[in-house]
Each structure stands twice: as C-alpha cells, then as structure tokens.
C-alpha cells in the first residue's frame, strides 16, 4: 500500500461554497469562453460521477463539494438573519 495525502476534497468544498455564494460570477475557460459559475461547477460535479471507478479521491471530491454547499447554505442563512453581528 502507498500512503497518499491530498487536499482535493477540501478544494472541492471551496468549489461547493463558491457555487452557493457566487452562482452568477463568470468563469473564463481557456482564456476565451465565459460561463456562469453555477453551470461550470455543476458540470464539474456531474463529471465526478463519470469516473468509472469510485476511488477514495472521487469520493472525497463528491463529499467535499456537498459539504461545501451545505455549509455555505447554512452560513448564508445565518448571515441573513444577522446572527454574526
């Protein structure tokens, strides 16, 4: 066995948070095309299911993304109520 350490699950969580907090921001792809971040990130998320084998990394990407969406949604609702003030 080979021990591997990575942060891709955490980065996926940041992507999930970005989806909730900034869905209309534009993403530049290859210096030319622009898409709303919501479309780009949903395509990225769906592409994670296209991987033929469910490796630890794939599961970490999916779980991190979902966790980021949930945390950002909860924090945005708390922020709207003014609980952070």
mmCIF file of C-alpha atoms in Angstrom:
data_model
loop_
_atom_site.group_PDB
_atom_site.id
_atom_site.type_symbol
_atom_site.label_atom_id
_atom_site.label_comp_id
_atom_site.label_asym_id
_atom_site.label_seq_id
_atom_site.Cartn_x
_atom_site.Cartn_y
_atom_site.Cartn_z
ATOM 1 C CA UNK A 1 0.000 0.000 0.000
ATOM 2 C CA UNK A 2 1.040 3.561 -0.702
ATOM 3 C CA UNK A 3 0.053 6.326 1.678
ATOM 4 C CA UNK A 4 -1.284 9.374 -0.128
ATOM 5 C CA UNK A 5 -2.146 12.757 1.308
ATOM 6 C CA UNK A 6 -4.065 15.415 -0.586
ATOM 7 C CA UNK A 7 -6.341 18.385 -0.261
ATOM 8 C CA UNK A 8 -8.617 17.858 -3.237
ATOM 9 C CA UNK A 9 -11.630 17.110 -1.030
ATOM 10 C CA UNK A 10 -11.154 20.428 0.768
ATOM 11 C CA UNK A 11 -10.726 22.260 -2.532
ATOM 12 C CA UNK A 12 -13.946 20.636 -3.727
ATOM 13 C CA UNK A 13 -15.608 22.001 -0.603
ATOM 14 C CA UNK A 14 -14.465 25.502 -1.543
ATOM 15 C CA UNK A 15 -15.943 24.972 -5.018
ATOM 16 C CA UNK A 16 -19.247 23.943 -3.445
ATOM 17 C CA UNK A 17 -19.254 27.077 -1.298
ATOM 18 C CA UNK A 18 -18.483 29.198 -4.354
ATOM 19 C CA UNK A 19 -21.489 27.668 -6.124
ATOM 20 C CA UNK A 20 -23.829 28.799 -3.339
ATOM 21 C CA UNK A 21 -22.291 32.216 -2.685
ATOM 22 C CA UNK A 22 -21.437 33.377 -6.228
ATOM 23 C CA UNK A 23 -23.628 31.477 -8.730
ATOM 24 C CA UNK A 24 -23.711 34.231 -11.374
ATOM 25 C CA UNK A 25 -19.993 35.079 -11.456
ATOM 26 C CA UNK A 26 -18.421 34.319 -14.809
ATOM 27 C CA UNK A 27 -15.745 31.660 -15.251
ATOM 28 C CA UNK A 28 -13.204 32.103 -18.057
ATOM 29 C CA UNK A 29 -12.277 28.843 -19.746
ATOM 30 C CA UNK A 30 -9.062 28.654 -21.783
ATOM 31 C CA UNK A 31 -8.948 32.453 -21.988
ATOM 32 C CA UNK A 32 -11.998 32.670 -24.236
ATOM 33 C CA UNK A 33 -15.312 31.237 -23.178
ATOM 34 C CA UNK A 34 -17.249 32.504 -20.185
ATOM 35 C CA UNK A 35 -19.922 30.589 -18.332
ATOM 36 C CA UNK A 36 -21.820 31.340 -15.167
ATOM 37 C CA UNK A 37 -20.032 29.612 -12.313
ATOM 38 C CA UNK A 38 -23.212 27.686 -11.466
ATOM 39 C CA UNK A 39 -23.197 25.926 -14.851
ATOM 40 C CA UNK A 40 -19.466 25.261 -14.813
ATOM 41 C CA UNK A 41 -19.457 23.876 -11.262
ATOM 42 C CA UNK A 42 -22.492 21.664 -11.851
ATOM 43 C CA UNK A 43 -20.793 20.246 -14.952
ATOM 44 C CA UNK A 44 -17.672 19.611 -12.889
ATOM 45 C CA UNK A 45 -19.720 17.911 -10.165
ATOM 46 C CA UNK A 46 -21.523 15.653 -12.665
ATOM 47 C CA UNK A 47 -18.178 14.783 -14.266
ATOM 48 C CA UNK A 48 -17.069 13.281 -10.949
ATOM 49 C CA UNK A 49 -19.718 10.579 -11.422
ATOM 50 C CA UNK A 50 -18.384 9.804 -14.897
ATOM 51 C CA UNK A 51 -15.249 8.268 -13.376
ATOM 52 C CA UNK A 52 -15.513 4.534 -13.907
ATOM 53 C CA UNK A 53 -14.091 3.529 -10.535
ATOM 54 C CA UNK A 54 -15.061 5.054 -7.203
ATOM 55 C CA UNK A 55 -11.641 5.743 -5.760
ATOM 56 C CA UNK A 56 -11.006 7.495 -2.470
ATOM 57 C CA UNK A 57 -10.227 10.699 -4.391
ATOM 58 C CA UNK A 58 -13.527 10.597 -6.295
ATOM 59 C CA UNK A 59 -15.495 10.070 -3.096
ATOM 60 C CA UNK A 60 -13.544 12.894 -1.435
ATOM 61 C CA UNK A 61 -14.381 15.251 -4.309
ATOM 62 C CA UNK A 62 -18.093 14.461 -4.165
ATOM 63 C CA UNK A 63 -18.327 14.558 -0.372
ATOM 64 C CA UNK A 64 -16.257 17.745 -0.132
ATOM 65 C CA UNK A 65 -18.399 19.502 -2.732
ATOM 66 C CA UNK A 66 -21.643 18.522 -0.995
ATOM 67 C CA UNK A 67 -20.252 19.557 2.401
ATOM 68 C CA UNK A 68 -19.229 22.935 0.969
ATOM 69 C CA UNK A 69 -22.719 23.507 -0.450
ATOM 70 C CA UNK A 70 -24.354 22.619 2.863
ATOM 71 C CA UNK A 71 -22.009 24.758 4.973
ATOM 72 C CA UNK A 72 -22.327 27.774 2.646
ATOM 73 C CA UNK A 73 -26.118 27.459 2.610
ATOM 74 C CA UNK A 74 -26.291 27.341 6.412
ATOM 75 C CA UNK A 75 -23.838 30.218 6.837
ATOM 76 C CA UNK A 76 -25.660 32.365 4.271
ATOM 77 C CA UNK A 77 -28.954 31.876 6.147
ATOM 78 C CA UNK A 78 -27.328 32.731 9.486
ATOM 79 C CA UNK A 79 -25.708 35.786 7.914
ATOM 80 C CA UNK A 80 -29.049 36.976 6.510
ATOM 81 C CA UNK A 81 -30.596 36.875 9.979
ATOM 82 C CA UNK A 82 -27.754 38.993 11.324
ATOM 83 C CA UNK A 83 -26.542 36.442 13.853
ATOM 84 C CA UNK A 84 -22.908 37.287 13.112
ATOM 85 C CA UNK A 85 -23.254 40.915 14.171
#
